[in-house]
XYZ file of C-alpha atoms in Angstrom:
652
model
C -1.309 38.512 -25.676
C -2.136 37.820 -28.802
C 0.089 41.380 -29.472
C 3.169 39.268 -28.735
C 3.510 37.731 -32.380
C 6.822 37.326 -31.936
C 7.070 35.480 -28.216
C 8.936 32.470 -28.506
C 8.725 30.851 -25.263
C 5.458 30.264 -22.738
C 6.445 28.402 -19.908
C 2.874 28.763 -17.162
C 3.497 25.971 -15.522
C 2.712 25.931 -11.574
C 0.267 28.044 -12.137
C -3.740 27.467 -11.589
C -4.626 29.161 -14.479
C -7.901 28.716 -15.749
C -8.229 29.465 -19.695
C -5.290 30.703 -21.883
C -5.274 34.366 -23.235
C -7.598 34.392 -26.079
C -6.233 34.346 -30.020
C -3.076 32.112 -28.842
C -2.865 30.989 -32.807
C -1.755 34.278 -33.283
C 1.540 33.235 -31.277
C 2.994 31.280 -34.468
C 6.595 32.446 -33.692
C 6.165 29.541 -30.230
C 9.287 27.240 -29.706
C 7.689 26.447 -25.530
C 4.366 26.333 -24.186
C 4.271 24.595 -21.745
C 0.599 23.829 -20.950
C -2.887 24.708 -22.887
C -6.050 25.378 -21.054
C -8.768 24.770 -23.060
C -11.713 27.039 -22.774
C -15.136 27.170 -24.340
C -14.856 30.914 -24.977
C -14.488 31.735 -29.232
C -10.756 32.748 -28.990
C -9.197 29.665 -26.506
C -10.523 25.951 -28.111
C -8.306 23.997 -29.092
C -8.764 24.975 -32.744
C -6.258 28.400 -31.412
C -2.408 25.637 -31.377
C -4.017 24.798 -35.587
C -1.353 27.766 -36.158
C 1.739 27.243 -33.649
C 3.564 23.915 -36.058
C 6.726 24.948 -34.361
C 6.288 23.734 -30.614
C 8.797 21.731 -29.959
C 9.393 19.803 -25.937
C 6.778 19.461 -23.594
C 3.031 19.797 -24.090
C 0.005 19.873 -21.414
C -3.401 20.328 -23.234
C -5.600 20.147 -19.661
C -9.465 20.748 -19.450
C -10.201 18.637 -22.623
C -13.638 18.462 -21.286
C -14.402 21.909 -22.065
C -13.806 20.617 -26.163
C -17.021 21.482 -27.443
C -17.026 18.659 -30.616
C -14.815 16.551 -31.021
C -13.395 17.933 -34.849
C -12.336 20.909 -32.512
C -9.416 18.510 -31.406
C -9.049 18.022 -35.101
C -7.947 21.552 -36.312
C -5.261 21.664 -32.905
C -3.074 19.600 -35.592
C -1.585 17.602 -33.321
C -0.248 15.990 -36.368
C 2.227 18.482 -37.894
C 3.926 19.166 -34.663
C 7.043 17.088 -35.774
C 9.132 18.834 -32.856
C 7.491 17.938 -29.502
C 9.095 15.374 -27.890
C 6.494 14.724 -24.769
C 2.517 15.493 -24.180
C -0.166 14.935 -21.488
C -3.718 15.080 -22.886
C -5.907 15.021 -19.153
C -9.830 15.709 -18.402
C -11.523 16.591 -15.531
C -11.611 14.653 -12.549
C -15.484 15.212 -12.949
C -17.693 12.617 -13.872
C -18.145 12.025 -17.738
C -20.681 13.408 -19.515
C -20.283 11.447 -23.098
C -17.442 8.948 -23.097
C -18.537 8.364 -27.031
C -17.037 12.051 -27.309
C -14.169 11.529 -24.981
C -13.261 8.924 -26.993
C -13.044 11.091 -30.880
C -12.141 13.537 -29.123
C -8.506 11.370 -27.652
C -9.105 10.070 -31.481
C -8.149 13.252 -32.714
C -5.777 13.861 -30.956
C -3.637 11.802 -32.869
C 0.160 13.174 -32.248
C 3.332 13.051 -34.303
C 4.914 9.735 -35.034
C 7.925 11.311 -33.224
C 6.851 11.629 -29.903
C 8.760 9.877 -27.099
C 6.481 10.305 -23.736
C 2.925 10.327 -23.425
C 0.753 10.741 -20.439
C -3.032 10.536 -20.697
C -5.313 11.711 -16.938
C -8.741 11.421 -16.626
C -9.720 10.386 -19.745
C -13.846 9.166 -19.836
C -14.263 7.414 -22.650
C -14.364 2.891 -22.802
C -12.188 2.247 -24.333
C -9.104 4.008 -26.419
C -8.079 5.036 -29.954
C -6.347 2.520 -32.741
C -3.574 4.933 -33.073
C -2.381 5.047 -29.409
C -0.217 1.572 -29.291
C 0.297 1.431 -32.644
C 3.900 0.424 -33.665
C 4.619 3.595 -35.845
C 4.819 5.589 -32.770
C 8.386 4.075 -32.127
C 10.432 6.488 -30.282
C 7.372 6.548 -27.562
C 10.153 5.244 -24.483
C 7.865 6.365 -21.532
C 3.579 6.208 -21.728
C 1.154 6.534 -18.598
C -2.431 5.794 -18.392
C -3.359 7.613 -14.778
C -6.984 7.669 -13.766
C -8.839 6.467 -17.186
C -11.257 4.825 -15.171
C -14.088 3.429 -17.275
C -11.600 1.572 -19.836
C -11.608 -2.535 -19.419
C -8.826 -2.862 -21.885
C -6.053 -1.502 -21.922
C -4.456 -0.555 -25.608
C -1.508 -2.946 -27.687
C 1.968 -1.128 -25.943
C 3.491 -3.549 -26.291
C 3.637 -3.134 -30.176
C 5.610 0.334 -28.522
C 8.764 -1.237 -29.930
C 10.811 1.557 -28.371
C 8.264 1.819 -25.034
C 11.226 1.672 -22.419
C 8.823 2.948 -18.661
C 4.862 2.068 -18.951
C 2.985 2.617 -15.371
C -0.666 2.412 -15.622
C -2.707 3.953 -12.691
C -6.173 3.807 -11.206
C -7.993 1.926 -13.926
C -10.708 1.415 -11.944
C -12.784 -0.966 -14.488
C -10.244 -3.292 -15.783
C -10.492 -6.471 -14.611
C -8.555 -8.830 -17.040
C -5.110 -8.208 -18.535
C -4.802 -10.530 -21.562
C -3.059 -10.735 -25.239
C -4.969 -7.074 -26.161
C -2.436 -5.973 -24.051
C 0.296 -7.612 -26.158
C -0.912 -6.323 -29.298
C -0.401 -10.865 -30.419
C -2.834 -11.343 -31.952
C -2.289 -15.634 -32.584
C -0.507 -15.701 -35.756
C 2.464 -12.706 -34.800
C 5.981 -13.535 -35.426
C 7.310 -10.017 -33.373
C 8.112 -10.538 -29.859
C 5.790 -8.020 -27.601
C 7.332 -4.914 -25.208
C 10.500 -6.023 -26.584
C 12.422 -2.867 -24.977
C 10.446 -2.399 -22.908
C 13.002 -1.974 -18.639
C 9.421 -1.326 -16.440
C 5.662 -2.001 -16.061
C 4.444 -0.073 -13.202
C 0.719 -0.911 -11.978
C -0.738 1.099 -8.955
C -4.575 2.033 -8.327
C -6.459 -1.302 -10.031
C -9.028 -2.155 -7.453
C -11.019 -4.537 -9.346
C -8.160 -6.240 -11.458
C -8.143 -10.141 -10.725
C -6.398 -11.942 -13.839
C -2.861 -11.256 -15.905
C -2.509 -13.919 -18.496
C 0.129 -14.553 -21.132
C 0.310 -13.408 -24.723
C 0.989 -17.109 -25.264
C 2.917 -16.850 -27.780
C 5.644 -19.016 -28.668
C 8.779 -16.682 -29.231
C 10.190 -16.206 -25.528
C 8.698 -14.802 -22.879
C 6.288 -11.986 -22.727
C 8.940 -8.705 -21.076
C 12.906 -9.695 -22.529
C 14.436 -6.807 -21.155
C 12.677 -6.151 -18.012
C 14.311 -5.138 -15.150
C 11.808 -3.096 -11.960
C 8.350 -3.886 -11.719
C 5.800 -2.630 -9.499
C 2.625 -3.817 -8.107
C 0.730 -1.782 -6.286
C -2.139 -1.808 -4.167
C -4.137 -4.444 -6.860
C -6.184 -6.503 -3.680
C -7.750 -8.691 -6.020
C -4.663 -9.709 -8.446
C -4.581 -13.491 -8.115
C -1.201 -15.005 -7.495
C -0.542 -14.673 -11.397
C 2.570 -13.242 -12.318
C 4.648 -14.009 -15.615
C 7.036 -16.886 -15.232
C 9.773 -15.702 -17.108
C 11.181 -12.193 -16.198
C 14.417 -12.734 -17.701
C 16.518 -10.128 -16.646
C 13.819 -8.662 -13.123
C 15.811 -7.025 -10.843
C 13.271 -5.539 -8.741
C 10.543 -6.081 -7.791
C 8.196 -4.353 -5.687
C 5.131 -5.396 -4.297
C 2.525 -3.187 -1.944
C -1.339 -3.942 -0.461
C -1.069 -7.009 -3.485
C -3.342 -9.732 -0.471
C -4.761 -11.619 -2.605
C -1.822 -12.586 -4.998
C 0.426 -13.362 -1.684
C -2.159 -15.867 -0.583
C -1.040 -18.721 -2.121
C -4.134 -20.892 -1.862
C -5.737 -18.551 -4.668
C -4.297 -19.990 -7.630
C -2.203 -23.598 -8.728
C 0.382 -21.056 -9.420
C 3.012 -20.570 -6.286
C 6.014 -18.930 -6.885
C 7.890 -21.619 -7.453
C 7.684 -21.814 -10.960
C 8.830 -18.241 -10.734
C 12.381 -17.325 -12.867
C 13.574 -14.160 -12.064
C 17.406 -15.416 -11.627
C 18.234 -12.179 -11.928
C 16.631 -10.074 -9.247
C 18.794 -7.787 -7.021
C 15.748 -6.355 -4.740
C 11.955 -7.617 -3.574
C 10.228 -5.506 -1.319
C 6.883 -7.144 -0.297
C 4.697 -5.103 1.731
C 1.375 -6.667 3.029
C -0.596 -10.491 2.166
C 0.922 -13.003 3.271
C 5.642 -15.238 3.630
C 4.308 -16.629 -0.572
C 6.703 -14.580 -2.803
C 9.556 -15.383 -0.459
C 10.437 -18.590 -2.129
C 12.243 -15.817 -4.037
C 14.748 -15.464 -0.842
C 16.344 -18.342 -2.918
C 17.823 -16.015 -5.970
C 21.049 -15.679 -5.131
C 21.907 -11.973 -6.020
C 19.097 -10.660 -4.566
C 21.471 -7.652 -1.847
C 17.988 -5.759 -0.504
C 14.793 -7.164 1.024
C 12.361 -5.081 2.594
C 9.763 -6.984 4.614
C 6.749 -5.434 5.711
C 3.716 -5.615 7.012
C 3.583 -9.523 7.090
C 2.094 -11.247 8.797
C 2.930 -15.043 9.416
C 6.571 -15.490 8.127
C 8.634 -16.718 11.214
C 11.856 -16.753 10.338
C 13.771 -15.517 7.252
C 16.422 -17.427 4.970
C 19.728 -17.201 4.070
C 20.880 -14.290 1.729
C 23.957 -15.015 1.192
C 24.145 -11.343 -0.786
C 22.510 -9.549 0.968
C 23.980 -6.034 1.280
C 19.997 -4.215 2.633
C 18.002 -5.568 5.548
C 14.608 -3.567 6.214
C 12.045 -5.183 8.202
C 9.316 -3.455 10.354
C 6.020 -4.945 11.382
C 5.952 -8.343 11.062
C 4.468 -9.432 14.632
C 4.946 -13.709 14.379
C 8.725 -13.207 12.462
C 11.265 -14.265 15.781
C 14.039 -15.667 14.620
C 17.211 -14.741 11.556
C 18.695 -17.825 9.212
C 20.303 -20.544 11.373
C 23.262 -19.184 10.308
C 23.055 -15.997 10.379
C 23.493 -12.381 7.981
C 25.050 -12.288 5.071
C 28.622 -11.222 5.839
C 27.948 -8.078 2.301
C 25.313 -6.556 5.051
C 25.875 -2.608 5.560
C 22.309 -2.194 6.425
C 20.296 -3.333 8.884
C 16.841 -1.763 9.597
C 14.493 -3.177 12.358
C 11.163 -2.170 13.225
C 7.803 -2.663 15.637
C 9.527 -6.790 15.573
C 9.169 -7.983 19.147
C 9.347 -11.445 18.720
C 11.745 -11.637 16.728
C 15.727 -12.194 18.599
C 18.827 -10.741 18.320
C 21.441 -12.081 16.519
C 23.652 -13.348 19.018
C 27.521 -12.179 19.779
C 28.849 -14.683 18.067
C 26.799 -14.101 14.873
C 27.322 -10.737 15.149
C 30.983 -10.617 14.539
C 29.993 -11.964 11.047
C 28.792 -8.896 10.694
C 31.901 -6.592 9.206
C 31.008 -4.925 6.594
C 27.993 -3.606 8.398
C 27.017 -0.243 8.309
C 23.679 1.218 9.316
C 21.260 -0.692 12.673
C 18.413 0.665 12.781
C 16.046 -0.575 16.154
C 12.950 0.509 17.414
C 10.085 -1.318 19.180
C 12.073 -4.239 18.440
C 12.856 -7.613 20.106
C 11.799 -7.792 23.456
C 14.155 -10.774 24.749
C 17.007 -8.377 24.415
C 18.299 -6.834 28.048
C 21.625 -5.686 26.877
C 22.832 -4.697 23.678
C 26.280 -5.976 22.803
C 28.813 -2.335 21.401
C 31.932 -3.118 19.813
C 30.679 -6.348 17.795
C 30.581 -4.435 14.614
C 34.131 -2.647 12.851
C 32.999 -0.105 10.775
C 29.231 0.564 11.976
C 28.707 4.256 11.776
C 25.932 4.191 12.842
C 23.586 2.922 16.402
C 19.926 4.275 16.651
C 17.604 2.739 19.758
C 14.781 3.075 20.480
C 11.591 2.041 21.961
C 13.439 -1.347 23.611
C 11.499 -1.722 26.777
C 13.168 -4.082 28.657
C 17.384 -2.347 26.950
C 18.954 -2.311 30.171
C 22.809 -1.160 29.053
C 24.927 -0.690 26.389
C 28.222 -4.020 27.187
C 31.368 -3.472 25.912
C 32.601 -7.228 25.188
C 35.584 -7.510 26.860
C 37.863 -9.016 23.875
C 41.137 -7.198 22.021
C 40.019 -5.396 20.012
C 36.667 -4.126 20.976
C 38.006 -0.439 21.196
C 38.817 -0.109 17.702
C 36.016 -2.234 16.841
C 33.595 1.156 17.480
C 36.213 4.126 15.964
C 34.356 4.494 12.473
C 30.466 4.586 14.998
C 29.568 8.765 14.848
C 26.568 8.399 15.701
C 24.695 7.380 18.142
C 21.421 7.632 19.890
C 19.586 5.827 22.629
C 15.373 6.760 22.810
C 12.047 5.369 24.835
C 13.118 3.246 26.314
C 11.931 2.669 29.920
C 14.254 0.162 31.983
C 18.056 1.179 30.480
C 20.032 1.761 33.228
C 23.138 2.176 32.807
C 25.560 2.706 29.587
C 29.362 0.758 29.369
C 30.842 1.530 32.546
C 33.935 3.596 32.009
C 33.975 6.366 29.083
C 32.757 5.556 25.803
C 35.105 4.252 23.508
C 34.437 6.301 20.523
C 36.722 8.719 19.265
C 35.095 9.912 15.687
C 31.648 10.355 18.010
C 29.907 13.551 16.804
C 26.105 12.913 17.190
C 24.938 11.417 20.676
C 21.373 11.579 21.842
C 20.283 10.124 24.346
C 16.647 10.788 25.422
C 12.510 8.907 27.005
C 15.152 6.229 29.859
C 13.622 6.931 33.149
C 15.454 4.427 34.564
C 19.190 6.618 33.429
C 21.265 8.165 36.134
C 24.208 8.919 34.999
C 26.024 9.536 31.132
C 29.184 8.273 30.186
C 32.368 9.394 31.818
C 35.368 11.491 30.695
C 32.359 12.229 28.359
C 35.038 15.688 27.367
C 37.132 12.735 25.617
C 35.062 12.547 23.491
C 36.109 16.129 21.476
C 34.750 15.207 18.042
C 31.701 15.208 19.291
C 29.594 17.991 17.571
C 25.711 17.560 18.980
C 25.064 16.409 22.069
C 21.271 16.603 23.056
C 19.560 14.712 26.713
C 15.558 14.658 26.956
C 13.158 13.136 29.601
C 15.824 11.816 31.944
C 13.601 11.683 34.638
C 16.617 10.596 37.354
C 19.702 12.142 35.636
C 21.837 12.859 38.479
C 25.128 13.428 36.720
C 26.819 14.404 33.755
C 30.093 15.676 33.714
C 31.157 15.958 36.555
C 34.404 14.489 36.101
C 36.369 17.408 33.277
C 33.748 18.529 31.957
C 31.561 18.695 28.325
C 33.661 17.951 24.710
C 35.187 21.004 24.046
C 34.018 21.346 20.172
C 30.211 20.764 21.326
C 28.030 23.318 18.155
C 24.693 22.202 19.757
C 23.767 20.916 23.175
C 20.250 21.140 23.763
C 18.762 19.000 27.566
C 15.308 19.090 28.935
C 12.708 18.018 31.553
C 15.634 16.139 33.330
C 14.391 17.543 37.181
C 17.117 15.625 38.826
C 20.605 17.026 37.475
C 22.397 18.663 40.123
C 21.585 22.227 38.781
C 24.158 22.980 42.041
C 27.336 21.687 39.548
C 26.793 23.423 36.328
C 29.055 26.342 37.451
C 32.093 23.844 38.609
C 31.761 21.141 36.002
C 29.816 21.536 32.632
C 32.891 24.397 31.498
C 29.617 25.542 29.070
C 31.743 29.072 29.110
C 34.648 27.433 27.869
C 33.444 25.773 24.957
C 33.694 28.539 22.174
C 32.210 26.202 19.427
C 28.989 26.504 20.281
C 26.605 28.008 17.973
C 23.301 26.395 19.818
C 22.061 25.836 23.037
C 18.720 24.203 23.546
C 16.887 24.023 27.303
C 13.293 23.011 28.498
C 11.709 22.182 31.139
C 14.077 21.981 33.020
C 13.959 25.295 35.349
C 15.790 25.207 37.999
C 19.054 24.156 34.729
C 17.822 27.739 33.764
C 17.667 29.679 36.378
C 21.447 27.979 37.754
C 22.690 29.215 33.900
C 20.836 32.883 33.088
C 21.877 33.535 37.465
C 25.500 32.933 37.093
C 26.527 33.503 33.264
C 27.340 30.135 32.428
C 26.545 30.391 28.200
C 29.634 31.120 26.296
C 29.338 34.922 25.230
C 29.905 33.202 21.940
C 26.491 31.790 21.451
C 24.703 32.282 18.342
C 21.084 30.599 19.074
C 19.041 30.632 22.559
C 16.023 28.823 22.418
C 14.394 28.562 25.955
C 11.332 26.604 27.310
C 9.685 27.146 30.973
C 7.534 27.606 33.407
C 8.937 30.343 34.694
C 7.108 33.731 35.413
C 10.993 35.971 34.220
C 13.206 35.140 32.622
C 16.430 37.298 34.342
C 17.655 39.011 31.614
C 20.591 41.062 33.175
C 22.808 37.570 32.949
C 21.451 37.810 28.968
C 23.274 41.229 28.547
C 27.013 38.854 27.808
C 25.783 37.578 25.055
C 26.407 39.233 22.731
C 26.898 37.130 19.745
C 23.805 35.659 19.783
C 21.917 36.045 16.728
C 18.435 34.314 17.845
C 16.684 34.380 20.427
C 13.667 31.658 20.640
C 11.184 31.839 23.571
C 8.647 28.354 23.032
C 6.166 26.930 24.934
C 6.283 29.191 28.197
C 2.928 29.128 29.477
C 3.229 30.871 33.013
C 5.702 33.460 31.384
C 4.956 37.396 31.913
C 7.049 39.503 31.327
C 9.965 39.460 28.902
C 13.758 41.060 29.882
C 13.702 44.615 29.138
C 16.765 47.408 28.517
C 19.304 43.930 28.785
C 17.563 43.263 25.223
C 19.352 45.156 24.303
C 21.926 44.851 24.547
C 21.711 41.563 22.396
C 23.635 43.823 19.504
C 23.367 41.051 17.171
C 20.288 39.200 17.697
C 18.889 39.477 14.504
C 16.170 36.879 15.085
C 13.252 37.389 18.181
C 10.489 33.896 17.606
C 8.294 33.760 19.799
C 5.463 30.637 20.247
C 2.965 29.585 22.742
C 3.365 32.134 25.337
C -0.172 32.682 26.397
C 0.442 34.574 30.003
C 2.787 37.103 28.399
C 1.007 40.500 27.224
C 3.579 42.738 25.556
C 7.557 43.350 25.086
C 9.329 45.546 26.192
C 8.278 48.673 26.846
C 12.312 49.357 26.228
C 12.054 48.060 22.895
C 13.813 45.524 21.084
C 17.190 45.504 19.686
C 17.402 47.859 16.249
C 19.313 44.796 15.165
C 16.241 42.648 14.816
C 14.682 41.868 11.522
C 12.817 39.453 11.944
C 10.191 38.899 14.532
C 8.038 35.800 14.728
C 4.761 35.259 17.293
C 2.426 32.642 17.580
C 0.064 31.275 19.296
C 0.305 34.232 21.445
C -2.968 34.979 21.887
C -2.550 38.646 24.123
C 0.538 39.714 21.856
C -1.460 39.043 18.329
C -4.147 40.809 19.408
C -1.924 44.055 21.059
C 0.884 43.732 17.781
C -1.776 43.048 14.558
C -1.043 44.675 11.741
C -2.356 48.239 10.816
C -5.081 47.891 14.053
C -3.003 46.739 16.905
C -2.882 49.168 19.318
C 1.108 48.591 19.450
C 1.708 47.830 16.015
C 3.651 50.779 15.767
C 5.950 49.361 18.096
C 7.440 47.313 16.090
C 5.946 48.511 12.772
C 9.435 49.248 11.480
C 11.585 44.983 11.824
C 11.897 44.557 8.281
C 9.883 41.117 8.695
C 7.169 40.850 10.758
C 4.891 37.326 11.210
C 1.726 37.430 13.151
C 0.057 33.703 13.007
C -0.312 33.176 9.400
C 0.327 36.711 8.053
C 3.619 37.484 7.057
C 4.191 41.771 6.916
C 7.647 42.460 3.856
């Protein structure tokens, strides 16, 4: 490498290189060097950076713990690298031997004032050098401190006039953030953080107090738009009172902050009039007083134990509720008519909105309800004129989907294109008759053990592309009027033991589904046998996935699938034989996947189709041993296949 004296760009990102090549200092023409990994041996020390004065863009200097003497860091000549825009200084994650040496190293790595972004990781000093936070670094826009676990004071970042983003994480010894953070000495007239728009604190386990600057010349963060507090468990309720431009507040894992008993300061004194997005995870409901903010458009509440009722938010567009065990009611006046997204997870006491209030949600586009609303017996279809996605899962008392018998109800379902009903054990029926959803493209129903039939006249759903029926042990009939939707591309069926196989050929009309590309069947052996025996699958099928307890597959009934490209056989514990001669007729087959078929001893003696380009065998002990790369007794029979994966080994 040392001979490449005209080299301009060296990119080693994404590698695990342990040390740089010797005499990197000879490469004086380098414009780009993504990383320099400091070594201990002569020729790979940090001083090799001295003559690389044309470096630009981003440079990461890694393993700074290998710097033997702080004077070596001075030789790196970082002050004169005027074209560097981004710098990362990183030490190892191990314990520090000499914190004073690490401070001296960082002090002597002072970069040029043209720098725009600086990241410091795993620094082991107990404090930071004076240059970090000096106002001469007027071009710095992004600053990140990570895992500097021995430092107990933060630099004077408030003095950086151009700083826009600041992230502090894993500072384990910091207990108080005070006037030193703002860079004010009591007499300064310059307001701190003039340009800061994003401030993030993460994993600060001992941080207890956030002290304001005490300045008399306006708020401490006059332009801050986003504030993130994550895993600061001891921080008391001492947030900055004046954040006039704050648009997004995220608070997660800050339980003491949420506890109004921890301080006399309450959120009633917070002036966040511009707040648009509020995300609260953990703790109690103290911060919910911020819901009175008039501009709030997104509210996300997770793992909040004692919130019982939501206040009204007139401009709310997205509402996400998760793991709120005591939440029992929505606002008395209902939800905002501007709401487009409503997600409810694990809120079992919550009473779902009555129809009169649902009818006002004229903008709702997405609705997801999971393991919630235990009192809901019937879900009113046709209440939302713009709803495109409806996902109902784990609602244990839901018995039916009902269509409100009012003028316009049919039109109100015209936008719905995704419908999933899953794990609702008491679900007995859908709306009687056909589903009035002309644009429905995805229909997934499963885990409803009492469901006996699907909606009538499925064939009228001409926009339907995806149909899945899984774990419906009492389903007896499906598509017994005029067949399946004509434009299906994906059809999946599994564990429907009572489905009448005798009606498949007469009613389903699978052979006519020329658009069907993938068929997936599992745990419904009687259905699979009928489909194969009567050759009911369309000849245009591209992908076939089979899971069964049969001992063998009737290969003579697979040979007509001349367009089949992918055959996947999985979770067939009793399967002993694969069809041999008929597999040869699958002239388009490119990929064969065999998973978890322990009783399968060998592949067909007749061989596999010559078109096969990919063979995948996994968790099939006998097959893996028999066809093992080079050592298996029948390896030669498959070695011609371009790509083979046996277990975790890929052979190309």
